[in-house]
PDB file of C-alpha atoms in Angstrom:
ATOM      1  CA  SER A   1      38.347  -4.135 -15.550  1.00 86.00           C
ATOM      2  CA  GLN A   2      39.071  -2.334 -12.314  1.00 87.00           C
ATOM      3  CA  THR A   3      41.441  -3.670  -9.679  1.00 92.00           C
ATOM      4  CA  ILE A   4      42.553  -2.364  -6.323  1.00 96.00           C
ATOM      5  CA  HIS A   5      45.859  -3.164  -4.672  1.00 96.00           C
ATOM      6  CA  GLN A   6      47.010  -2.757  -1.106  1.00 97.00           C
ATOM      7  CA  TRP A   7      50.373  -3.350   0.455  1.00 95.00           C
ATOM      8  CA  PRO A   8      51.807  -4.658   2.533  1.00 96.00           C
ATOM      9  CA  ALA A   9      49.448  -7.561   3.240  1.00 95.00           C
ATOM     10  CA  THR A  10      50.641  -7.927   6.825  1.00 96.00           C
ATOM     11  CA  LEU A  11      52.716  -5.703   9.050  1.00 97.00           C
ATOM     12  CA  VAL A  12      54.071  -5.979  12.578  1.00 97.00           C
ATOM     13  CA  GLN A  13      55.324  -2.722  14.039  1.00 97.00           C
ATOM     14  CA  PRO A  14      56.501  -1.583  17.475  1.00 97.00           C
ATOM     15  CA  VAL A  15      54.637   1.093  19.398  1.00 97.00           C
ATOM     16  CA  GLY A  16      55.875   4.544  18.470  1.00 96.00           C
ATOM     17  CA  SER A  17      57.102   3.590  15.008  1.00 97.00           C
ATOM     18  CA  PRO A  18      55.813   5.280  11.819  1.00 97.00           C
ATOM     19  CA  LEU A  19      53.330   3.748   9.398  1.00 96.00           C
ATOM     20  CA  SER A  20      52.695   3.972   5.690  1.00 97.00           C
ATOM     21  CA  LEU A  21      50.069   1.873   3.934  1.00 97.00           C
ATOM     22  CA  GLU A  22      49.499   2.254   0.243  1.00 97.00           C
ATOM     23  CA  CYS A  23      46.480   1.676  -1.957  1.00 97.00           C
ATOM     24  CA  THR A  24      46.276   1.985  -5.737  1.00 97.00           C
ATOM     25  CA  VAL A  25      43.361   1.549  -8.115  1.00 97.00           C
ATOM     26  CA  GLU A  26      43.592   0.577 -11.763  1.00 95.00           C
ATOM     27  CA  GLY A  27      41.059   0.787 -14.566  1.00 93.00           C
ATOM     28  CA  THR A  28      39.044   3.806 -13.461  1.00 91.00           C
ATOM     29  CA  SER A  29      39.468   7.562 -13.271  1.00 90.00           C
ATOM     30  CA  ASN A  30      38.674  10.017 -10.495  1.00 92.00           C
ATOM     31  CA  PRO A  31      37.305   7.437  -8.075  1.00 94.00           C
ATOM     32  CA  ASN A  32      36.227   8.220  -4.543  1.00 94.00           C
ATOM     33  CA  LEU A  33      38.720   6.535  -2.224  1.00 95.00           C
ATOM     34  CA  TYR A  34      38.248   5.340   1.333  1.00 95.00           C
ATOM     35  CA  TRP A  35      40.259   3.995   4.239  1.00 96.00           C
ATOM     36  CA  TYR A  36      38.498   1.766   6.755  1.00 95.00           C
ATOM     37  CA  ARG A  37      39.636  -0.041   9.860  1.00 94.00           C
ATOM     38  CA  GLN A  38      37.976  -3.262  10.915  1.00 92.00           C
ATOM     39  CA  ALA A  39      38.475  -4.465  14.474  1.00 85.00           C
ATOM     40  CA  ALA A  40      37.080  -7.735  15.769  1.00 76.00           C
ATOM     41  CA  GLY A  41      33.413  -7.375  16.687  1.00 70.00           C
ATOM     42  CA  ARG A  42      33.304  -3.699  15.790  1.00 75.00           C
ATOM     43  CA  GLY A  43      32.494  -3.660  12.105  1.00 84.00           C
ATOM     44  CA  LEU A  44      33.920  -1.306   9.519  1.00 90.00           C
ATOM     45  CA  GLN A  45      35.004   2.090  10.779  1.00 89.00           C
ATOM     46  CA  LEU A  46      35.450   4.743   8.102  1.00 90.00           C
ATOM     47  CA  LEU A  47      38.687   6.652   8.736  1.00 93.00           C
ATOM     48  CA  PHE A  48      39.165   8.880   5.686  1.00 94.00           C
ATOM     49  CA  TYR A  49      37.650   9.457   2.304  1.00 92.00           C
ATOM     50  CA  SER A  50      38.755  11.449  -0.713  1.00 94.00           C
ATOM     51  CA  VAL A  51      36.818  12.749  -3.700  1.00 92.00           C
ATOM     52  CA  GLY A  52      39.902  13.996  -5.566  1.00 93.00           C
ATOM     53  CA  ILE A  53      43.646  14.669  -5.483  1.00 93.00           C
ATOM     54  CA  GLY A  54      44.591  16.478  -2.300  1.00 91.00           C
ATOM     55  CA  GLN A  55      41.022  16.373  -0.953  1.00 93.00           C
ATOM     56  CA  ILE A  56      40.829  14.400   2.271  1.00 93.00           C
ATOM     57  CA  SER A  57      38.008  14.209   4.780  1.00 91.00           C
ATOM     58  CA  SER A  58      38.548  12.691   8.203  1.00 89.00           C
ATOM     59  CA  GLU A  59      35.725  10.862   9.911  1.00 84.00           C
ATOM     60  CA  VAL A  60      37.267  10.260  13.324  1.00 79.00           C
ATOM     61  CA  PRO A  61      40.000  12.053  15.313  1.00 66.00           C
ATOM     62  CA  GLN A  62      43.097   9.902  15.721  1.00 78.00           C
ATOM     63  CA  ASN A  63      46.832   9.833  15.190  1.00 89.00           C
ATOM     64  CA  LEU A  64      46.427   8.675  11.595  1.00 94.00           C
ATOM     65  CA  SER A  65      46.497  10.809   8.455  1.00 95.00           C
ATOM     66  CA  ALA A  66      45.788  10.205   4.791  1.00 96.00           C
ATOM     67  CA  SER A  67      47.056  11.662   1.555  1.00 96.00           C
ATOM     68  CA  ARG A  68      46.125  11.367  -2.098  1.00 97.00           C
ATOM     69  CA  PRO A  69      49.149  12.400  -4.141  1.00 95.00           C
ATOM     70  CA  GLN A  70      47.764  10.985  -7.405  1.00 95.00           C
ATOM     71  CA  ASP A  71      44.293  10.305  -8.757  1.00 95.00           C
ATOM     72  CA  ARG A  72      44.410   6.578  -8.050  1.00 95.00           C
ATOM     73  CA  GLN A  73      46.763   6.467  -5.085  1.00 96.00           C
ATOM     74  CA  PHE A  74      45.715   6.719  -1.458  1.00 97.00           C
ATOM     75  CA  ILE A  75      48.144   6.526   1.461  1.00 97.00           C
ATOM     76  CA  LEU A  76      47.455   6.027   5.157  1.00 97.00           C
ATOM     77  CA  SER A  77      50.159   7.218   7.533  1.00 96.00           C
ATOM     78  CA  SER A  78      51.048   7.650  11.150  1.00 96.00           C
ATOM     79  CA  LYS A  79      54.037   9.305  12.779  1.00 95.00           C
ATOM     80  CA  LYS A  80      53.807   7.216  15.961  1.00 95.00           C
ATOM     81  CA  LEU A  81      51.757   4.044  16.212  1.00 95.00           C
ATOM     82  CA  LEU A  82      49.694   3.175  19.281  1.00 94.00           C
ATOM     83  CA  LEU A  83      48.668  -0.280  20.453  1.00 94.00           C
ATOM     84  CA  SER A  84      45.080   0.661  19.629  1.00 91.00           C
ATOM     85  CA  ASP A  85      46.019   1.126  15.963  1.00 93.00           C
ATOM     86  CA  SER A  86      46.170  -2.642  15.492  1.00 93.00           C
ATOM     87  CA  GLY A  87      43.525  -3.914  13.114  1.00 94.00           C
ATOM     88  CA  PHE A  88      42.623  -4.813   9.576  1.00 96.00           C
ATOM     89  CA  TYR A  89      42.918  -1.810   7.257  1.00 97.00           C
ATOM     90  CA  LEU A  90      40.884  -1.757   4.095  1.00 97.00           C
ATOM     91  CA  CYS A  91      41.024   0.579   1.149  1.00 97.00           C
ATOM     92  CA  ALA A  92      37.972   0.940  -1.079  1.00 96.00           C
ATOM     93  CA  TRP A  93      36.912   2.852  -4.178  1.00 95.00           C
ATOM     94  CA  SER A  94      33.636   3.905  -5.714  1.00 91.00           C
ATOM     95  CA  VAL A  95      32.281   6.008  -8.573  1.00 88.00           C
ATOM     96  CA  ARG A  96      28.567   5.751  -7.659  1.00 79.00           C
ATOM     97  CA  PRO A  97      26.683   5.757  -4.363  1.00 69.00           C
ATOM     98  CA  ASP A  98      25.291   2.246  -4.558  1.00 70.00           C
ATOM     99  CA  THR A  99      28.564   0.353  -4.916  1.00 82.00           C
ATOM    100  CA  GLN A 100      31.943   0.327  -3.206  1.00 89.00           C
ATOM    101  CA  TYR A 101      34.787  -2.085  -3.915  1.00 93.00           C
ATOM    102  CA  PHE A 102      37.356  -3.176  -1.389  1.00 95.00           C
ATOM    103  CA  GLY A 103      40.994  -4.122  -1.589  1.00 96.00           C
ATOM    104  CA  PRO A 104      42.493  -7.232   0.013  1.00 96.00           C
ATOM    105  CA  GLY A 105      43.410  -5.394   3.223  1.00 96.00           C
ATOM    106  CA  THR A 106      46.474  -4.972   5.431  1.00 97.00           C
ATOM    107  CA  ARG A 107      46.610  -6.681   8.791  1.00 96.00           C
ATOM    108  CA  LEU A 108      48.524  -4.445  11.182  1.00 96.00           C
ATOM    109  CA  THR A 109      49.752  -5.627  14.566  1.00 96.00           C
ATOM    110  CA  VAL A 110      51.302  -3.066  16.878  1.00 96.00           C
ATOM    111  CA  LEU A 111      53.381  -4.590  19.685  1.00 96.00           C
TER     112      LEU A 111
ATOM    113  CA  GLN B   1      19.481   4.208  16.897  1.00 63.00           C
ATOM    114  CA  LYS B   2      22.232   2.988  14.614  1.00 74.00           C
ATOM    115  CA  GLU B   3      21.621   3.620  10.920  1.00 86.00           C
ATOM    116  CA  VAL B   4      22.039  -0.032   9.934  1.00 90.00           C
ATOM    117  CA  GLU B   5      21.767  -2.928  12.368  1.00 91.00           C
ATOM    118  CA  GLN B   6      22.220  -6.650  11.976  1.00 92.00           C
ATOM    119  CA  ASP B   7      22.492  -9.619  14.296  1.00 88.00           C
ATOM    120  CA  PRO B   8      26.161 -10.649  14.622  1.00 88.00           C
ATOM    121  CA  GLY B   9      25.342 -14.362  14.802  1.00 87.00           C
ATOM    122  CA  PRO B  10      26.899 -16.815  14.392  1.00 93.00           C
ATOM    123  CA  LEU B  11      24.198 -18.441  12.340  1.00 95.00           C
ATOM    124  CA  SER B  12      24.722 -22.164  11.666  1.00 96.00           C
ATOM    125  CA  VAL B  13      22.634 -23.995   9.089  1.00 96.00           C
ATOM    126  CA  PRO B  14      22.989 -27.388   7.362  1.00 97.00           C
ATOM    127  CA  GLU B  15      24.215 -27.590   3.796  1.00 97.00           C
ATOM    128  CA  GLY B  16      21.409 -27.257   1.267  1.00 97.00           C
ATOM    129  CA  ALA B  17      19.183 -25.173   3.524  1.00 97.00           C
ATOM    130  CA  ILE B  18      17.817 -21.743   2.650  1.00 97.00           C
ATOM    131  CA  VAL B  19      19.601 -19.010   4.575  1.00 97.00           C
ATOM    132  CA  SER B  20      17.916 -15.763   5.544  1.00 96.00           C
ATOM    133  CA  LEU B  21      20.096 -12.840   6.621  1.00 97.00           C
ATOM    134  CA  ASN B  22      18.464  -9.631   7.762  1.00 95.00           C
ATOM    135  CA  CYS B  23      19.167  -6.002   8.566  1.00 95.00           C
ATOM    136  CA  THR B  24      17.103  -3.100   9.767  1.00 94.00           C
ATOM    137  CA  TYR B  25      17.715   0.528   8.909  1.00 91.00           C
ATOM    138  CA  SER B  26      16.644   3.727  10.565  1.00 89.00           C
ATOM    139  CA  ASN B  27      15.708   6.213   7.839  1.00 85.00           C
ATOM    140  CA  SER B  28      12.910   5.468   5.417  1.00 82.00           C
ATOM    141  CA  ALA B  29      14.485   7.896   2.917  1.00 84.00           C
ATOM    142  CA  PHE B  30      17.365   5.510   2.203  1.00 84.00           C
ATOM    143  CA  GLN B  31      17.225   4.140  -1.330  1.00 84.00           C
ATOM    144  CA  TYR B  32      20.436   2.202  -2.011  1.00 88.00           C
ATOM    145  CA  PHE B  33      21.277  -1.010  -0.229  1.00 91.00           C
ATOM    146  CA  MET B  34      24.128  -3.458  -0.615  1.00 92.00           C
ATOM    147  CA  TRP B  35      25.196  -6.875   0.603  1.00 95.00           C
ATOM    148  CA  TYR B  36      28.839  -7.806   0.971  1.00 96.00           C
ATOM    149  CA  ARG B  37      30.451 -11.161   1.716  1.00 97.00           C
ATOM    150  CA  GLN B  38      33.704 -11.264   3.656  1.00 95.00           C
ATOM    151  CA  TYR B  39      35.805 -14.359   4.062  1.00 95.00           C
ATOM    152  CA  SER B  40      38.191 -14.536   6.992  1.00 91.00           C
ATOM    153  CA  ARG B  41      41.209 -12.261   6.555  1.00 89.00           C
ATOM    154  CA  LYS B  42      39.965 -10.954   3.198  1.00 93.00           C
ATOM    155  CA  GLY B  43      38.405  -7.702   2.054  1.00 94.00           C
ATOM    156  CA  PRO B  44      34.597  -7.530   1.687  1.00 95.00           C
ATOM    157  CA  GLU B  45      33.286  -8.508  -1.730  1.00 94.00           C
ATOM    158  CA  LEU B  46      30.203  -6.829  -3.184  1.00 93.00           C
ATOM    159  CA  LEU B  47      27.490  -9.456  -3.702  1.00 94.00           C
ATOM    160  CA  MET B  48      24.440  -7.454  -4.668  1.00 91.00           C
ATOM    161  CA  TYR B  49      22.997  -3.994  -4.581  1.00 88.00           C
ATOM    162  CA  THR B  50      19.412  -2.875  -4.798  1.00 88.00           C
ATOM    163  CA  TYR B  51      17.635   0.389  -5.317  1.00 84.00           C
ATOM    164  CA  SER B  52      14.385   1.278  -3.535  1.00 79.00           C
ATOM    165  CA  SER B  53      12.124  -1.679  -2.748  1.00 77.00           C
ATOM    166  CA  GLY B  54      11.410  -5.104  -4.137  1.00 81.00           C
ATOM    167  CA  ASN B  55      13.511  -8.143  -4.974  1.00 89.00           C
ATOM    168  CA  LYS B  56      16.661  -8.693  -6.969  1.00 91.00           C
ATOM    169  CA  GLU B  57      17.919 -12.146  -7.842  1.00 94.00           C
ATOM    170  CA  ASP B  58      21.385 -13.324  -8.885  1.00 93.00           C
ATOM    171  CA  GLY B  59      21.875 -17.071  -9.071  1.00 96.00           C
ATOM    172  CA  ARG B  60      21.344 -18.550  -5.623  1.00 97.00           C
ATOM    173  CA  PHE B  61      21.153 -15.105  -4.005  1.00 97.00           C
ATOM    174  CA  THR B  62      18.078 -12.905  -3.627  1.00 96.00           C
ATOM    175  CA  ALA B  63      18.136  -9.453  -2.050  1.00 95.00           C
ATOM    176  CA  GLN B  64      14.882  -8.015  -0.773  1.00 94.00           C
ATOM    177  CA  VAL B  65      13.995  -4.556   0.510  1.00 92.00           C
ATOM    178  CA  ASP B  66      10.838  -3.881   2.507  1.00 90.00           C
ATOM    179  CA  LYS B  67      10.595  -0.110   2.850  1.00 88.00           C
ATOM    180  CA  SER B  68       7.424  -0.194   4.917  1.00 88.00           C
ATOM    181  CA  SER B  69       9.195  -2.038   7.723  1.00 89.00           C
ATOM    182  CA  LYS B  70      12.711  -0.715   6.929  1.00 91.00           C
ATOM    183  CA  TYR B  71      14.000  -4.227   6.565  1.00 91.00           C
ATOM    184  CA  ILE B  72      16.506  -5.665   4.088  1.00 94.00           C
ATOM    185  CA  SER B  73      17.147  -9.353   3.573  1.00 95.00           C
ATOM    186  CA  LEU B  74      19.517 -11.639   1.723  1.00 97.00           C
ATOM    187  CA  PHE B  75      18.369 -15.157   0.928  1.00 97.00           C
ATOM    188  CA  ILE B  76      20.782 -17.890  -0.101  1.00 97.00           C
ATOM    189  CA  ARG B  77      19.266 -20.977  -1.697  1.00 97.00           C
ATOM    190  CA  ASP B  78      20.925 -24.397  -1.718  1.00 97.00           C
ATOM    191  CA  SER B  79      23.567 -23.167   0.728  1.00 97.00           C
ATOM    192  CA  GLN B  80      27.093 -24.542   0.358  1.00 97.00           C
ATOM    193  CA  PRO B  81      30.019 -24.766   2.805  1.00 96.00           C
ATOM    194  CA  SER B  82      31.759 -22.172   0.604  1.00 96.00           C
ATOM    195  CA  ASP B  83      29.022 -19.705   1.620  1.00 97.00           C
ATOM    196  CA  SER B  84      30.453 -19.697   5.155  1.00 97.00           C
ATOM    197  CA  ALA B  85      31.563 -16.116   5.693  1.00 97.00           C
ATOM    198  CA  THR B  86      30.532 -12.866   7.331  1.00 95.00           C
ATOM    199  CA  TYR B  87      27.783 -11.003   5.483  1.00 97.00           C
ATOM    200  CA  LEU B  88      27.560  -7.236   5.791  1.00 95.00           C
ATOM    201  CA  CYS B  89      24.617  -5.141   4.783  1.00 95.00           C
ATOM    202  CA  ALA B  90      25.028  -1.476   3.935  1.00 92.00           C
ATOM    203  CA  ARG B  91      23.038   1.506   2.844  1.00 89.00           C
ATOM    204  CA  GLY B  92      24.287   3.937   0.218  1.00 84.00           C
ATOM    205  CA  ASP B  93      22.740   7.289  -0.692  1.00 77.00           C
ATOM    206  CA  ASP B  94      24.934  10.189   0.467  1.00 76.00           C
ATOM    207  CA  LYS B  95      27.480   7.901   2.116  1.00 78.00           C
ATOM    208  CA  ILE B  96      27.860   4.218   2.738  1.00 84.00           C
ATOM    209  CA  ILE B  97      27.086   2.942   6.224  1.00 87.00           C
ATOM    210  CA  PHE B  98      27.747  -0.698   7.031  1.00 91.00           C
ATOM    211  CA  GLY B  99      26.190  -3.031   9.528  1.00 92.00           C
ATOM    212  CA  LYS B 100      28.582  -4.967  11.737  1.00 91.00           C
ATOM    213  CA  GLY B 101      28.048  -8.210   9.857  1.00 93.00           C
ATOM    214  CA  THR B 102      26.502 -11.615  10.521  1.00 95.00           C
ATOM    215  CA  ARG B 103      28.767 -14.663  10.698  1.00 95.00           C
ATOM    216  CA  LEU B 104      27.321 -17.588   8.768  1.00 97.00           C
ATOM    217  CA  HIS B 105      28.444 -21.217   9.073  1.00 97.00           C
ATOM    218  CA  ILE B 106      27.167 -23.806   6.607  1.00 97.00           C
ATOM    219  CA  LEU B 107      27.539 -27.251   8.124  1.00 96.00           C
ATOM    220  CA  PRO B 108      28.475 -30.058   5.677  1.00 93.00           C
TER     221      PRO B 108
END
C-alpha cells in the first residue's frame, strides 16, 4: 500500500531563517506531487506541483521554492522566511485526476 | 465566481441525525468530484470520489452529484461524534480545486 511521510511535524522558526520541508511517498512510482498551504479560514492553497523529477510548476509567486530530486521525494524550501509564511503545509500525491492523497502535514510558525 | 464553493459553517447537529453537506461548482463540464474529511491538525483524508452524476454509497456516507444544478452533496447517516471534522469538497478533471471546507460538529 502507498504511504506518504512529511517531516518535521511542527517547526518554529525566526523571521529571515531558511526552511526545508521534506515529503516522501512509498508504494507508487512516478506520482504527481503537490505542496499546499492551509491557513485558517482560507482553505487549501496550491503552491507547487510536479509531474516528474526536476519538473516543478509554481502556482503563486512567493519566496518559497520546491524541488524534486528523486521520483518520490518533494522538498519545499525558503532562503528567508516571512511572518506570512506561517501555516499548515501539506504534501499530496496522485496518479489519477479523481483522487489525491495527503500527508500528515507540517505546522510552521514563523516568529 | 469561485470554481468550488461551500458554506464554512460551523454546522452543529445532534448525534444520530442525518447530515447534509453541500457544494456548488461553476463549470458544468467538470466530471470528477471528491469529498475529504480533515480532523484538526491532520491532513485531509479522501472519503469518496464520484464521476459524472448520480449517487455513490459507502457505509454511512453517500455522495451525490446533480449536474443540472451544479450541486454536489455528502450525506452522513447515523452521525457520530467522531464525524466532527471539516469536510472539503473538490473537483478533479485537469486539476484539483478544493472548496474551503465546512466545519461539522456532532453533539453527543
